[in-house]
């Protein structure tokens, strides 16, 4: 089992920055992917950024490419999401997720493929 705890959400003005953290505990040695998803009111949960824990390769959805950066500190079992140039449409509850098996293609963005989830952290962006 894996436990994930997010932190770092908050309120910022458009154009501002936030850094989210996700601390993993438990059977973290088995994890292959760590991801950040978000869900705005009335919308489906969507993938934002995914990281292959072994290779360090990163993947981003188009809407955040160039603005968000996912990274990891293996020594701390922590994954980060640095969010710059925030827009009002980035406002959502952000969730950290993890998976301990391989993913292919669009599976990277499917929340149902990630068995481990954090509790979520709210990000509010005012215009």
Coordinates of N, CA and C in Angstrom, one line a residue:
X1 N 0.8 -1.2 0.0 CA 0.0 0.0 0.0 C 0.9 1.2 0.0
X2 N 0.3 2.3 -0.6 CA 1.0 3.6 -0.7 C 0.1 4.7 -0.2
X3 N 0.6 5.6 0.6 CA -0.1 6.7 1.1 C 0.5 8.0 0.5
X4 N -0.4 8.9 0.1 CA 0.0 10.1 -0.6 C -0.6 11.3 0.2
X5 N 0.2 12.3 0.5 CA -0.3 13.5 1.2 C 0.2 14.7 0.4
X6 N -0.8 15.5 -0.1 CA -0.4 16.7 -0.8 C -0.4 17.9 0.1
X7 N 0.4 18.9 -0.3 CA 0.4 20.2 0.4 C 0.8 21.3 -0.6
X8 N 0.6 22.5 -0.2 CA 1.0 23.6 -1.0 C 0.0 24.4 -1.8
X9 N -1.2 24.0 -1.7 CA -2.3 24.7 -2.4 C -2.5 26.1 -1.8
X10 N -3.3 26.9 -2.4 CA -3.6 28.2 -1.9 C -4.3 29.1 -2.9
X11 N -4.3 30.3 -2.7 CA -4.9 31.3 -3.5 C -3.8 32.3 -4.1
X12 N -3.9 32.5 -5.4 CA -2.9 33.4 -6.0 C -3.7 34.2 -7.1
X13 N -3.1 35.3 -7.5 CA -3.6 36.1 -8.6 C -3.1 35.5 -9.9
X14 N -3.8 35.7 -10.9 CA -3.4 35.3 -12.3 C -2.0 35.8 -12.6
X15 N -1.2 34.9 -13.1 CA 0.2 35.2 -13.4 C 1.1 34.8 -12.2
X16 N 0.6 34.4 -11.1 CA 1.4 34.0 -10.0 C 1.8 32.6 -10.1
X17 N 2.5 32.1 -9.0 CA 3.0 30.8 -8.9 C 2.7 30.1 -7.6
X18 N 2.6 28.8 -7.7 CA 2.5 27.9 -6.5 C 3.3 26.7 -6.8
X19 N 3.7 26.1 -5.7 CA 4.4 24.8 -5.8 C 3.6 23.8 -4.9
X20 N 3.2 22.7 -5.5 CA 2.5 21.6 -4.7 C 3.5 20.5 -4.4
X21 N 3.3 19.9 -3.3 CA 4.2 18.8 -2.9 C 3.3 17.6 -2.6
X22 N 3.9 16.4 -2.9 CA 3.2 15.2 -2.6 C 4.2 14.2 -2.0
X23 N 4.0 13.9 -0.7 CA 4.8 13.0 0.0 C 4.2 11.6 0.0
X24 N 5.1 10.7 -0.4 CA 4.6 9.3 -0.5 C 5.2 8.5 0.6
X25 N 4.5 7.5 1.1 CA 5.0 6.6 2.1 C 4.4 5.2 1.9
X26 N 5.0 4.3 2.5 CA 4.5 2.9 2.3 C 5.4 2.2 1.3
X27 N 4.8 1.4 0.4 CA 5.6 0.6 -0.6 C 6.0 1.5 -1.8
X28 N 6.7 2.5 -1.5 CA 7.1 3.5 -2.6 C 8.1 2.9 -3.6
X29 N 8.8 1.8 -3.2 CA 9.8 1.2 -4.1 C 9.2 0.7 -5.3
X30 N 7.9 0.3 -5.2 CA 7.2 -0.3 -6.4 C 6.6 0.7 -7.4
X31 N 6.6 1.9 -7.0 CA 5.9 2.9 -7.9 C 6.7 3.2 -9.2
X32 N 6.0 3.2 -10.2 CA 6.5 3.5 -11.5 C 6.1 4.9 -12.1
X33 N 5.0 5.4 -11.7 CA 4.5 6.7 -12.2 C 3.9 7.5 -11.0
X34 N 4.2 8.7 -11.0 CA 3.6 9.7 -10.1 C 3.0 10.8 -11.0
X35 N 1.8 11.2 -10.6 CA 1.1 12.1 -11.5 C 0.3 13.2 -10.7
X36 N 0.0 14.2 -11.3 CA -0.9 15.3 -10.8 C -2.1 15.4 -11.7
X37 N -3.2 15.3 -11.1 CA -4.5 15.5 -11.7 C -5.2 16.6 -11.1
X38 N -6.2 17.1 -11.7 CA -7.0 18.2 -11.2 C -8.5 18.1 -11.5
X39 N -9.3 18.6 -10.7 CA -10.7 18.5 -10.9 C -11.4 19.9 -10.5
X40 N -12.0 20.5 -11.5 CA -12.7 21.8 -11.2 C -14.2 21.4 -11.0
X41 N -14.9 22.3 -10.4 CA -16.4 22.0 -10.1 C -17.1 21.8 -11.4
X42 N -17.9 20.7 -11.4 CA -18.7 20.3 -12.6 C -17.9 19.7 -13.7
X43 N -16.6 19.5 -13.5 CA -15.8 18.9 -14.6 C -15.2 17.6 -14.2
X44 N -14.8 16.8 -15.2 CA -14.1 15.5 -14.9 C -12.7 15.8 -14.4
X45 N -12.2 14.8 -13.7 CA -10.8 14.8 -13.3 C -9.9 14.7 -14.5
X46 N -8.9 15.5 -14.6 CA -8.1 15.5 -15.8 C -6.6 15.4 -15.4
X47 N -5.8 14.7 -16.2 CA -4.4 14.7 -15.9 C -3.7 15.9 -16.3
X48 N -2.7 16.3 -15.5 CA -2.0 17.6 -15.7 C -0.5 17.3 -16.0
X49 N 0.1 16.4 -15.2 CA 1.5 16.1 -15.4 C 1.8 14.7 -14.8
X50 N 2.6 14.0 -15.5 CA 3.0 12.6 -15.1 C 4.5 12.5 -15.2
X51 N 5.0 11.8 -14.2 CA 6.4 11.5 -14.2 C 6.7 10.0 -14.1
X52 N 7.6 9.5 -14.9 CA 8.1 8.1 -14.8 C 9.2 8.1 -13.7
X53 N 8.9 7.5 -12.6 CA 9.8 7.6 -11.4 C 11.1 7.0 -11.7
X54 N 11.2 6.0 -12.6 CA 12.5 5.4 -12.9 C 13.3 6.1 -13.8
X55 N 12.8 6.6 -14.9 CA 13.5 7.3 -16.0 C 13.6 8.8 -15.8
X56 N 12.6 9.3 -15.0 CA 12.5 10.8 -14.9 C 11.8 11.4 -16.0
X57 N 11.4 10.7 -17.0 CA 10.7 11.3 -18.1 C 9.4 11.9 -17.6
X58 N 9.1 13.1 -18.2 CA 7.9 13.8 -17.8 C 6.9 14.0 -18.9
X59 N 5.7 14.1 -18.6 CA 4.6 14.3 -19.6 C 3.7 15.4 -19.1
X60 N 3.2 16.2 -20.0 CA 2.3 17.3 -19.6 C 1.2 17.4 -20.6
X61 N 0.0 17.8 -20.0 CA -1.1 18.0 -20.9 C -0.9 19.4 -21.6
X62 N -1.4 19.6 -22.8 CA -1.1 20.7 -23.6 C -1.3 22.1 -22.9
X63 N -2.4 22.1 -22.1 CA -2.8 23.4 -21.5 C -1.8 23.9 -20.4
X64 N -0.9 23.0 -19.9 CA 0.1 23.5 -18.9 C 1.5 23.4 -19.4
X65 N 1.7 22.9 -20.6 CA 3.1 22.7 -21.2 C 3.8 24.1 -21.2
X66 N 5.0 24.1 -20.6 CA 5.7 25.3 -20.6 C 5.5 26.2 -19.3
X67 N 4.4 25.9 -18.6 CA 4.1 26.6 -17.4 C 4.3 25.8 -16.1
X68 N 4.0 24.5 -16.2 CA 4.1 23.6 -15.0 C 5.3 22.7 -15.2
X69 N 5.9 22.3 -14.1 CA 7.0 21.4 -14.1 C 6.8 20.4 -12.9
X70 N 6.8 19.1 -13.3 CA 6.7 18.0 -12.3 C 8.2 17.5 -12.1
X71 N 8.5 17.3 -10.8 CA 9.8 16.8 -10.5 C 9.7 16.0 -9.2
X72 N 10.8 15.3 -8.9 CA 10.8 14.4 -7.8 C 12.1 14.5 -7.0
X73 N 12.0 14.3 -5.7 CA 13.1 14.1 -4.8 C 13.0 12.7 -4.3
X74 N 13.8 11.8 -4.8 CA 13.7 10.4 -4.4 C 14.1 10.2 -3.0
X75 N 15.0 10.9 -2.5 CA 15.5 10.8 -1.1 C 14.4 11.1 -0.2
X76 N 13.5 12.0 -0.6 CA 12.4 12.4 0.3 C 11.1 11.7 -0.1
X77 N 11.1 10.9 -1.1 CA 9.9 10.3 -1.6 C 8.8 11.3 -1.9
X78 N 9.2 12.4 -2.5 CA 8.3 13.5 -2.7 C 8.3 13.9 -4.2
X79 N 7.1 14.2 -4.7 CA 7.0 14.8 -6.0 C 6.4 16.2 -5.9
X80 N 6.9 17.0 -6.8 CA 6.5 18.4 -6.8 C 5.8 18.8 -8.1
X81 N 4.9 19.8 -8.0 CA 4.4 20.4 -9.2 C 4.6 21.9 -9.1
X82 N 5.5 22.4 -9.8 CA 5.7 23.9 -9.9 C 4.8 24.5 -10.9
X83 N 4.0 25.4 -10.5 CA 3.0 26.0 -11.4 C 3.3 27.5 -11.5
X84 N 3.6 27.9 -12.7 CA 3.9 29.3 -13.0 C 2.9 29.8 -13.9
X85 N 2.8 31.2 -14.0 CA 1.9 31.8 -14.9 C 0.5 31.3 -14.8
X86 N 0.1 31.2 -13.6 CA -1.2 30.6 -13.4 C -2.4 31.4 -14.0
X87 N -3.4 30.7 -14.5 CA -4.5 31.3 -15.1 C -5.8 30.9 -14.3
X88 N -6.8 31.7 -14.4 CA -8.1 31.4 -13.7 C -8.6 30.0 -14.0
X89 N -8.3 29.5 -15.2 CA -8.8 28.2 -15.6 C -8.0 27.1 -15.0
X90 N -6.9 27.4 -14.3 CA -6.1 26.4 -13.6 C -6.7 26.1 -12.2
X91 N -7.6 26.9 -11.8 CA -8.2 26.7 -10.5 C -8.9 25.4 -10.4
X92 N -8.6 24.6 -9.4 CA -9.2 23.3 -9.2 C -8.7 22.7 -7.9
X93 N -9.2 21.5 -7.6 CA -8.6 20.7 -6.6 C -7.6 19.8 -7.3
X94 N -6.3 19.9 -6.8 CA -5.2 19.1 -7.4 C -5.0 17.9 -6.6
X95 N -4.9 16.8 -7.3 CA -4.6 15.5 -6.6 C -3.3 14.9 -7.1
X96 N -2.6 14.3 -6.1 CA -1.4 13.5 -6.5 C -1.9 12.0 -6.6
X97 N -1.3 11.3 -7.6 CA -1.7 10.0 -7.8 C -0.4 9.1 -8.1
X98 N -0.5 7.8 -7.9 CA 0.6 7.0 -8.1 C 0.2 5.6 -8.7
X99 N 1.1 5.0 -9.5 CA 0.8 3.7 -10.0 C 2.1 2.9 -10.0
X100 N 1.9 1.6 -9.8 CA 3.0 0.7 -9.6 C 3.1 -0.3 -10.8
X101 N 2.6 0.1 -11.9 CA 2.7 -0.8 -13.1 C 2.9 0.1 -14.3
X102 N 3.2 -0.5 -15.5 CA 3.5 0.3 -16.7 C 2.2 0.9 -17.3
X103 N 2.4 2.0 -17.9 CA 1.3 2.7 -18.6 C 1.7 2.9 -20.0
X104 N 0.7 2.9 -20.9 CA 1.1 3.1 -22.4 C 0.1 4.2 -23.0
X105 N 0.7 5.1 -23.7 CA -0.1 6.1 -24.4 C -1.0 6.8 -23.6
X106 N -2.3 6.8 -24.0 CA -3.3 7.6 -23.3 C -3.6 7.2 -21.9
X107 N -3.1 6.0 -21.6 CA -3.3 5.5 -20.2 C -2.7 6.4 -19.2
X108 N -1.7 7.2 -19.6 CA -1.0 8.1 -18.7 C -2.0 9.1 -18.1
X109 N -3.1 9.4 -18.9 CA -4.0 10.5 -18.5 C -5.3 10.0 -18.0
X110 N -5.4 8.7 -17.8 CA -6.6 8.0 -17.3 C -6.6 7.9 -15.8
X111 N -7.4 8.7 -15.0 CA -7.4 8.6 -13.6 C -7.7 7.1 -13.1
X112 N -8.4 6.4 -13.8 CA -8.8 5.0 -13.4 C -7.6 4.1 -13.4
X113 N -6.5 4.5 -14.0 CA -5.3 3.7 -14.1 C -4.4 3.9 -12.9
X114 N -4.7 4.9 -12.1 CA -3.9 5.2 -10.9 C -4.6 4.7 -9.6
X115 N -4.1 3.7 -8.9 CA -4.8 3.1 -7.8 C -4.6 3.9 -6.5
X116 N -3.6 4.8 -6.4 CA -3.3 5.5 -5.2 C -3.5 7.0 -5.4
X117 N -4.2 7.6 -4.4 CA -4.5 9.0 -4.5 C -4.3 9.7 -3.2
X118 N -4.0 11.0 -3.3 CA -4.0 11.8 -2.1 C -5.3 12.4 -1.9
X119 N -5.4 13.3 -0.8 CA -6.7 13.8 -0.4 C -7.1 15.0 -1.3
X120 N -6.1 15.6 -2.0 CA -6.4 16.8 -2.8 C -6.0 18.1 -2.1
X121 N -5.7 19.1 -2.8 CA -5.4 20.4 -2.3 C -5.9 21.4 -3.2
X122 N -6.6 22.4 -2.7 CA -7.3 23.4 -3.5 C -6.3 24.5 -4.0
X123 N -6.5 24.8 -5.3 CA -5.8 25.9 -5.9 C -6.8 26.9 -6.5
X124 N -6.7 28.1 -6.0 CA -7.6 29.2 -6.5 C -6.8 30.3 -7.2
X125 N -7.3 30.7 -8.3 CA -6.6 31.7 -9.1 C -7.6 32.8 -9.4
X126 N -7.3 34.0 -9.0 CA -8.2 35.1 -9.2 C -7.7 35.9 -10.3
X127 N -8.6 36.5 -11.1 CA -8.2 37.3 -12.3 C -8.1 38.8 -11.9

